[in-house]
Amino acid sequence: MGGLVSRRKRSGSSNSSSTSSSSPPPEQTTPFRLLDLPPEIWLEICRHLTTPIPTDSFPAGPSDSVLAFSQTCTLFNGLLRPSIWNSITYFPLRRDSVRSKDYRKKRSLSALKQILDEAESSTLGPLPIELLQVSHPEGARGEDEEEVEAEQYAFVEIVQRLTGEDGGLKVLWLKSVFLSSTGPAKELGDRLILAIAGSKSLKAVRFNQVEAGSAKLYSGLGRMEGMKTLQVLHGQRSLLEFARICPNLESLLMWPERRRFGSLVPIICSLLGSLRYLSLDAVSEPDCFVQLTAELQRRQSLALPTPLTELFLEGHQASGDRSALISALSHTDLKRLALYHLHAFKPNLIHDIAVAVPNLEGLTLVLGDTSTAFSWPSPLEAYIDQLTKLKHLKFYASDRQSPNPQRLDQMQVEYDSLSKVGKAVDSLETAVAILLDVSQGAFLLSFSLFVIL
């Protein structure tokens, strides 16, 4: 019958060949294959690998697990492509880095532009970059003039492409970008500002020590209806004008180079109908807070909604003006409040806060600017008595009580103070003594003593 051999003896067969007496070979098993799983399982695996960890800082990019898994086959490389290229962070290596010049070129902005060019012409299409952070786009210090110019051109062209009609950039963080001088740099600066202002996809922009764009350029910019977050720290004053063209901001941080807000205060006040987070740093004009208070009072009298949940204010105020401001917050659902340059504030300030915003969860009170110690005008126990009235308080921070926190005996002063606060306020989870200066924004506190209660 054709030479086929049965693997098992048939029932009732009289065949006594060797096949009936020999033991059957082990059954062959198919090895487990990941690609044999249903596609929904593939997607679930990728989802577990790419679930982001909540963070207040810029995303760190794809994890090592994502990169390793993406190299297993073309299928998973394609599925993970959005996660691999979702977030890009660039900063130049130092000129004295041990890395070779060829290595530095491979991680340059010019190299990134080339990668974008190649992806755009491929069958997969443009890279899905949604978050871009760039620091010092001119490259490492000491690069020759041609290399610096090439990097600056590449940087601006990258931003133009990612913010254009075919781009999907949502978050742009820039630090130490200097394109305001004459010549090619000035032209690049204008192109950069026009690209950002003309974007339909951007939701958040941070300018940190940025100088770009001529002042007259801002008068002709269109409205950025989709922008939700704007941060301007130091740098060129005209960048503050972005607040004028972003009518729907929910988060605004301003830290002017020369501590003057000037004509922008009415713009800030006009945004109180949408702002959830407001940070005004290094304010040298007390009238700025007076105007802010007046707008809060106006909204309160007209029963207009004010969605403010976080407020950070740094600047001197007369005690009466400060009390009026706190009272004007009573129609908000404020959760976090930070006040700097309070100088000789009395315990009744905390009392006023507890009355105006009883649901407060985070409170930071600093007498000075944290660079030096101030003598508190009342005993600590008087402040603690008022803190106990904040029944939902989870986070509390204040400047140090000791003149020299580097000494162990002075550190004990801070620890004892925080322990007293923690024992008195039942809801408190974290208490902080701020020993160093604050940098770049609300609640980003630099400290060397941190107690979890």
XYZ file of C-alpha atoms in Angstrom:
453
model
C 0.000 0.000 0.000
C 2.401 2.597 -1.183
C 5.038 2.181 1.584
C 3.273 4.241 4.293
C 4.018 2.982 7.809
C 1.492 3.308 10.601
C 2.777 4.963 13.762
C 0.404 2.906 15.916
C -0.758 -0.698 15.664
C -4.261 -0.869 14.286
C -6.832 -2.525 16.432
C -7.275 -6.196 15.443
C -4.415 -6.184 12.963
C -2.467 -9.432 12.509
C 0.567 -7.503 11.246
C 3.549 -8.749 13.274
C 6.156 -6.552 11.606
C 8.807 -4.751 13.596
C 6.696 -1.653 13.667
C 4.264 -3.316 16.039
C 6.926 -4.397 18.498
C 8.988 -1.192 18.600
C 8.008 1.638 20.997
C 6.361 4.620 19.339
C 8.527 7.749 18.961
C 7.644 10.767 21.127
C 4.975 12.973 19.698
C 6.316 16.077 18.044
C 5.335 19.362 19.788
C 5.205 22.758 18.171
C 7.380 25.328 20.006
C 5.516 28.281 21.529
C 5.458 31.153 19.039
C 4.651 34.685 20.147
C 3.417 35.513 16.688
C 0.835 32.689 16.871
C -1.043 34.644 19.544
C -4.067 36.713 18.529
C -3.267 40.322 17.514
C -5.127 41.683 20.557
C -2.561 39.920 22.777
C 0.264 41.611 20.868
C -1.323 44.968 21.523
C -1.820 44.149 25.206
C 1.869 43.225 25.569
C 2.873 46.512 23.958
C 0.481 48.409 26.203
C 2.081 46.967 29.334
C 5.544 47.854 28.053
C 4.653 51.425 27.125
C 2.395 52.510 29.997
C 4.027 55.794 31.123
C 5.002 56.454 34.714
C 3.278 59.627 35.964
C 5.779 62.472 36.237
C 5.838 66.257 36.562
C 9.000 66.482 34.485
C 9.660 65.871 30.820
C 9.218 62.184 29.824
C 12.500 60.289 29.698
C 11.775 58.494 26.433
C 11.334 54.762 25.718
C 12.467 52.245 28.312
C 15.177 49.674 27.668
C 12.447 46.995 27.562
C 10.620 48.795 24.774
C 13.799 49.220 22.741
C 14.811 45.591 23.219
C 11.378 44.212 22.349
C 11.133 46.412 19.271
C 14.252 44.740 17.865
C 12.800 41.226 17.970
C 10.991 41.493 14.631
C 9.519 43.918 12.130
C 6.004 43.448 13.501
C 6.795 44.626 17.027
C 9.092 47.344 15.751
C 6.096 48.758 13.892
C 3.712 48.374 16.815
C 6.137 50.092 19.189
C 7.193 52.815 16.756
C 4.919 55.477 18.337
C 6.385 54.753 21.781
C 9.996 54.740 20.592
C 9.707 58.095 18.858
C 7.033 59.755 20.998
C 9.499 61.782 23.082
C 12.858 63.261 22.015
C 15.317 64.995 24.348
C 18.448 66.687 22.986
C 21.383 68.267 24.779
C 24.908 68.572 23.405
C 27.851 66.653 24.773
C 30.660 68.702 26.239
C 33.544 69.554 23.962
C 35.899 67.773 26.343
C 33.770 64.612 26.295
C 35.682 61.375 25.808
C 33.286 60.553 22.982
C 34.685 60.897 19.497
C 33.626 63.599 17.069
C 31.920 60.979 14.903
C 29.842 59.889 17.883
C 28.824 63.481 18.613
C 27.741 63.904 15.004
C 25.579 60.782 15.194
C 23.598 62.295 18.078
C 23.484 65.826 16.696
C 20.416 67.748 15.582
C 21.633 67.470 11.998
C 21.535 63.673 12.388
C 17.999 63.861 13.806
C 16.905 65.944 10.823
C 18.332 63.301 8.488
C 16.402 60.594 10.357
C 13.209 62.625 9.927
C 13.926 63.025 6.204
C 14.443 59.287 5.728
C 11.319 58.369 7.708
C 9.168 60.775 5.736
C 10.186 59.174 2.460
C 9.718 55.620 3.772
C 6.568 53.517 3.568
C 5.972 53.982 7.311
C 5.705 57.746 6.983
C 6.775 60.566 9.346
C 7.944 59.751 12.860
C 5.167 60.252 15.447
C 7.066 62.729 17.654
C 4.738 64.459 20.125
C 7.201 65.781 22.727
C 10.459 67.594 21.964
C 12.970 69.029 24.437
C 16.028 70.892 23.142
C 18.806 72.546 25.135
C 21.691 74.510 23.597
C 20.892 73.725 19.941
C 24.148 75.329 18.810
C 25.973 72.207 19.936
C 28.919 71.744 22.255
C 31.000 74.737 23.245
C 34.035 75.146 21.086
C 32.457 73.878 17.878
C 33.531 75.855 14.829
C 31.232 78.454 13.304
C 30.052 76.271 10.417
C 29.055 73.423 12.755
C 27.176 75.821 15.036
C 25.287 77.312 12.104
C 24.436 73.865 10.731
C 23.055 72.766 14.093
C 20.962 75.925 14.458
C 19.504 75.485 10.962
C 18.726 71.826 11.672
C 17.050 72.752 14.972
C 14.736 75.331 13.404
C 13.870 73.060 10.474
C 13.011 70.232 12.897
C 10.648 72.496 14.830
C 9.101 73.804 11.611
C 8.469 70.291 10.366
C 7.042 68.952 13.648
C 4.751 71.965 14.147
C 3.611 72.125 10.514
C 0.434 70.727 8.972
C 1.836 67.196 8.774
C 3.442 67.322 12.230
C 1.854 66.274 15.493
C 4.084 67.965 18.084
C 2.154 68.637 21.287
C 4.836 69.639 23.808
C 7.929 71.789 23.151
C 10.481 72.609 25.855
C 13.339 74.934 24.923
C 16.300 75.945 27.074
C 19.240 78.218 26.320
C 18.260 79.019 22.755
C 19.896 82.229 21.494
C 18.722 83.330 18.052
C 18.189 87.064 18.475
C 21.428 88.499 17.109
C 21.759 90.002 13.652
C 22.326 88.005 10.487
C 21.310 84.378 9.943
C 20.613 83.773 13.651
C 18.007 86.550 13.714
C 16.270 85.101 10.661
C 16.246 81.673 12.288
C 14.791 83.207 15.454
C 11.917 84.725 13.475
C 11.276 81.413 11.730
C 11.244 79.610 15.069
C 8.670 81.963 16.625
C 6.455 81.885 13.528
C 6.547 78.083 13.483
C 5.518 77.860 17.140
C 2.797 80.502 16.867
C 1.383 78.937 13.704
C 1.136 75.414 15.108
C -2.301 73.791 15.352
C -1.045 70.806 17.342
C 0.966 72.382 20.183
C -0.601 72.161 23.637
C 2.327 73.163 25.856
C 5.425 75.349 25.355
C 8.225 76.168 27.781
C 10.750 78.945 27.085
C 13.660 78.822 29.537
C 16.393 81.380 28.810
C 15.296 81.759 25.205
C 16.046 84.741 22.990
C 14.418 84.542 19.576
C 12.252 86.640 17.301
C 12.117 90.396 16.807
C 9.712 92.369 19.000
C 7.652 93.642 16.050
C 6.965 90.049 15.002
C 4.498 89.452 17.835
C 1.956 92.079 16.752
C 1.012 90.007 13.696
C 0.752 86.570 15.308
C -2.552 84.701 15.163
C -4.352 83.144 18.115
C -3.280 79.753 19.449
C -6.664 78.410 20.470
C -5.372 74.955 21.403
C -2.508 76.046 23.674
C -3.086 74.940 27.272
C 0.291 75.466 28.994
C 2.769 78.350 28.674
C 5.947 78.807 30.711
C 8.359 81.722 30.209
C 11.446 81.837 32.439
C 14.039 84.587 32.008
C 15.173 85.212 28.466
C 13.665 87.672 26.016
C 10.844 89.750 27.454
C 8.825 89.740 24.230
C 8.212 86.006 24.693
C 5.756 86.952 27.439
C 3.573 88.281 24.629
C 2.605 84.695 23.843
C 0.108 85.024 26.703
C -1.843 87.489 24.546
C -2.430 84.994 21.746
C -3.308 81.979 23.939
C -6.869 82.690 25.143
C -7.570 79.211 26.523
C -4.557 78.665 28.774
C -5.027 76.364 31.743
C -1.470 76.644 33.099
C 0.689 79.793 33.101
C 4.140 80.315 34.616
C 5.972 83.630 34.217
C 9.398 84.572 35.527
C 10.495 87.759 33.720
C 14.182 88.517 33.373
C 13.876 91.922 35.050
C 10.960 91.051 37.331
C 8.502 93.362 35.589
C 5.150 92.296 34.170
C 3.920 95.752 33.103
C 1.043 95.712 30.613
C 0.724 91.931 30.759
C -1.138 91.984 34.097
C -4.549 92.668 32.466
C -3.887 89.754 30.099
C -3.158 87.478 33.065
C -6.355 88.638 34.747
C -8.374 87.955 31.607
C -7.207 84.320 31.698
C -8.611 83.602 35.174
C -11.701 82.125 33.555
C -9.656 79.183 32.244
C -6.472 79.001 34.365
C -6.104 76.085 36.752
C -2.444 76.742 37.557
C -0.876 80.201 37.888
C 2.699 80.976 38.911
C 4.058 84.531 38.998
C 7.703 84.497 40.073
C 9.956 87.336 41.169
C 7.263 90.035 40.970
C 8.726 93.462 41.740
C 5.494 95.429 41.173
C 3.070 95.224 44.142
C 0.344 96.636 41.880
C 0.425 93.357 39.969
C -1.067 91.560 42.977
C -3.546 94.402 43.571
C -4.892 94.035 40.025
C -5.065 90.260 40.436
C -7.064 90.691 43.645
C -9.459 93.140 41.989
C -10.186 90.675 39.164
C -10.771 87.819 41.613
C -13.162 90.040 43.583
C -14.989 91.034 40.383
C -15.461 87.414 39.389
C -16.619 86.601 42.884
C -19.243 89.375 42.888
C -20.576 88.255 39.504
C -20.507 84.558 40.484
C -18.203 83.823 37.556
C -16.411 80.459 37.724
C -12.690 80.595 38.552
C -11.204 77.101 38.107
C -7.896 77.951 39.844
C -6.532 74.969 41.809
C -2.825 75.895 42.175
C -1.400 79.362 42.866
C 2.244 80.374 43.330
C 3.114 84.017 44.050
C 6.570 85.410 44.767
C 6.856 89.090 45.629
C 6.394 91.569 48.440
C 2.885 92.610 49.494
C 1.578 94.824 52.247
C -0.220 92.720 54.866
C -3.567 94.330 54.067
C -3.222 93.635 50.351
C -2.264 90.045 51.061
C -5.304 89.532 53.297
C -7.555 90.908 50.565
C -6.010 88.530 48.032
C -6.508 85.512 50.287
C -10.128 86.485 50.908
C -10.729 86.840 47.157
C -9.782 83.179 46.704
C -12.786 81.992 48.703
C -14.893 81.246 45.603
C -12.174 78.977 44.135
C -11.495 75.324 44.890
C -7.798 75.966 45.497
C -5.771 72.857 46.367
C -2.184 74.172 46.492
C -0.920 77.599 47.534
C 2.662 78.916 47.747
C 3.578 82.405 48.976
C 7.131 83.786 49.006
C 8.629 86.990 50.448
C 6.132 87.074 53.304
C 8.662 88.620 55.698
C 7.115 89.036 59.166
C 3.832 87.202 58.645
C 1.732 86.410 61.695
C -0.241 83.229 62.478
C -3.466 84.995 61.477
C -2.369 84.622 57.810
C -2.809 80.862 58.119
C -6.158 81.508 59.817
C -7.262 83.629 56.838
C -6.137 80.892 54.438
C -8.084 78.221 56.342
C -11.231 80.359 56.207
C -10.928 81.239 52.509
C -9.801 77.867 51.111
C -10.636 75.183 53.697
C -10.024 72.311 51.242
C -6.370 73.230 50.702
C -4.090 70.191 50.362
C -0.693 71.836 49.861
C 0.706 74.967 51.535
C 4.148 76.597 51.172
C 4.964 79.688 53.231
C 8.372 81.359 52.987
C 9.336 84.524 54.816
C 12.151 85.453 52.438
C 13.525 83.860 49.284
C 15.011 80.813 51.103
C 18.588 82.086 50.669
C 18.811 83.266 54.284
C 17.083 82.430 57.548
C 14.396 84.738 58.937
C 13.278 85.019 62.535
C 9.652 84.043 62.819
C 7.697 86.774 64.639
C 5.667 84.328 66.755
C 6.396 80.998 68.464
C 6.029 77.902 66.291
C 3.123 76.653 68.404
C 1.041 79.688 67.368
C 1.385 78.744 63.693
C 0.678 75.078 64.406
C -2.597 76.009 66.124
C -3.761 77.627 62.896
C -2.477 74.803 60.667
C -4.729 72.341 62.487
C -7.717 74.204 60.989
C -6.738 72.955 57.529
C -8.396 69.556 57.788
C -7.310 68.319 54.335
C -3.680 69.478 54.388
C -1.316 66.802 53.052
C 1.799 68.830 52.197
C 3.385 71.671 54.175
C 6.652 73.508 53.492
C 8.298 76.519 55.085
C 11.754 78.072 55.164
C 14.260 77.050 57.742
C 14.281 78.114 61.373
C 18.031 77.609 61.863
C 20.779 80.051 60.780
C 23.196 77.297 59.685
C 21.408 74.129 58.527
C 24.669 72.407 57.574
C 25.509 71.836 61.229
C 24.020 68.708 62.789
C 22.694 70.564 65.836
C 20.925 73.040 63.553
C 19.479 70.193 61.470
C 17.967 68.904 64.686
C 16.133 72.222 65.027
C 14.476 71.637 61.656
C 13.628 68.039 62.445
C 12.048 68.972 65.769
C 9.968 71.704 64.140
C 8.672 69.401 61.412
C 7.908 66.681 63.947
C 5.750 69.066 65.944
C 3.834 70.056 62.832
C 3.344 66.432 61.817
C 2.038 65.369 65.204
C -0.466 68.231 65.350
C -1.915 68.069 61.820
C -3.579 64.664 61.454
C -4.038 64.770 57.671
C -0.420 65.750 56.924
C 1.643 63.289 54.859
C 4.756 65.335 54.042
C 6.501 68.242 55.761
C 9.478 70.047 54.229
C 12.028 72.520 55.520
C 13.376 74.515 52.563
C 17.081 75.033 53.037
C 18.181 76.191 49.582
C 16.883 78.438 46.850
C 13.900 77.648 44.661
C 14.460 77.138 40.934
C 12.115 77.275 37.969
C 8.580 77.222 39.112
C 6.034 76.515 41.736
C 6.552 73.691 44.190
C 9.859 72.621 42.626
C 11.602 73.048 45.953
C 15.292 72.518 46.603
C 15.858 71.208 50.091
C 18.151 68.919 52.008
C 15.790 67.870 54.766
C 12.702 65.889 53.834
C 10.535 64.138 56.405
C 7.708 61.747 55.532
C 5.412 61.609 58.489
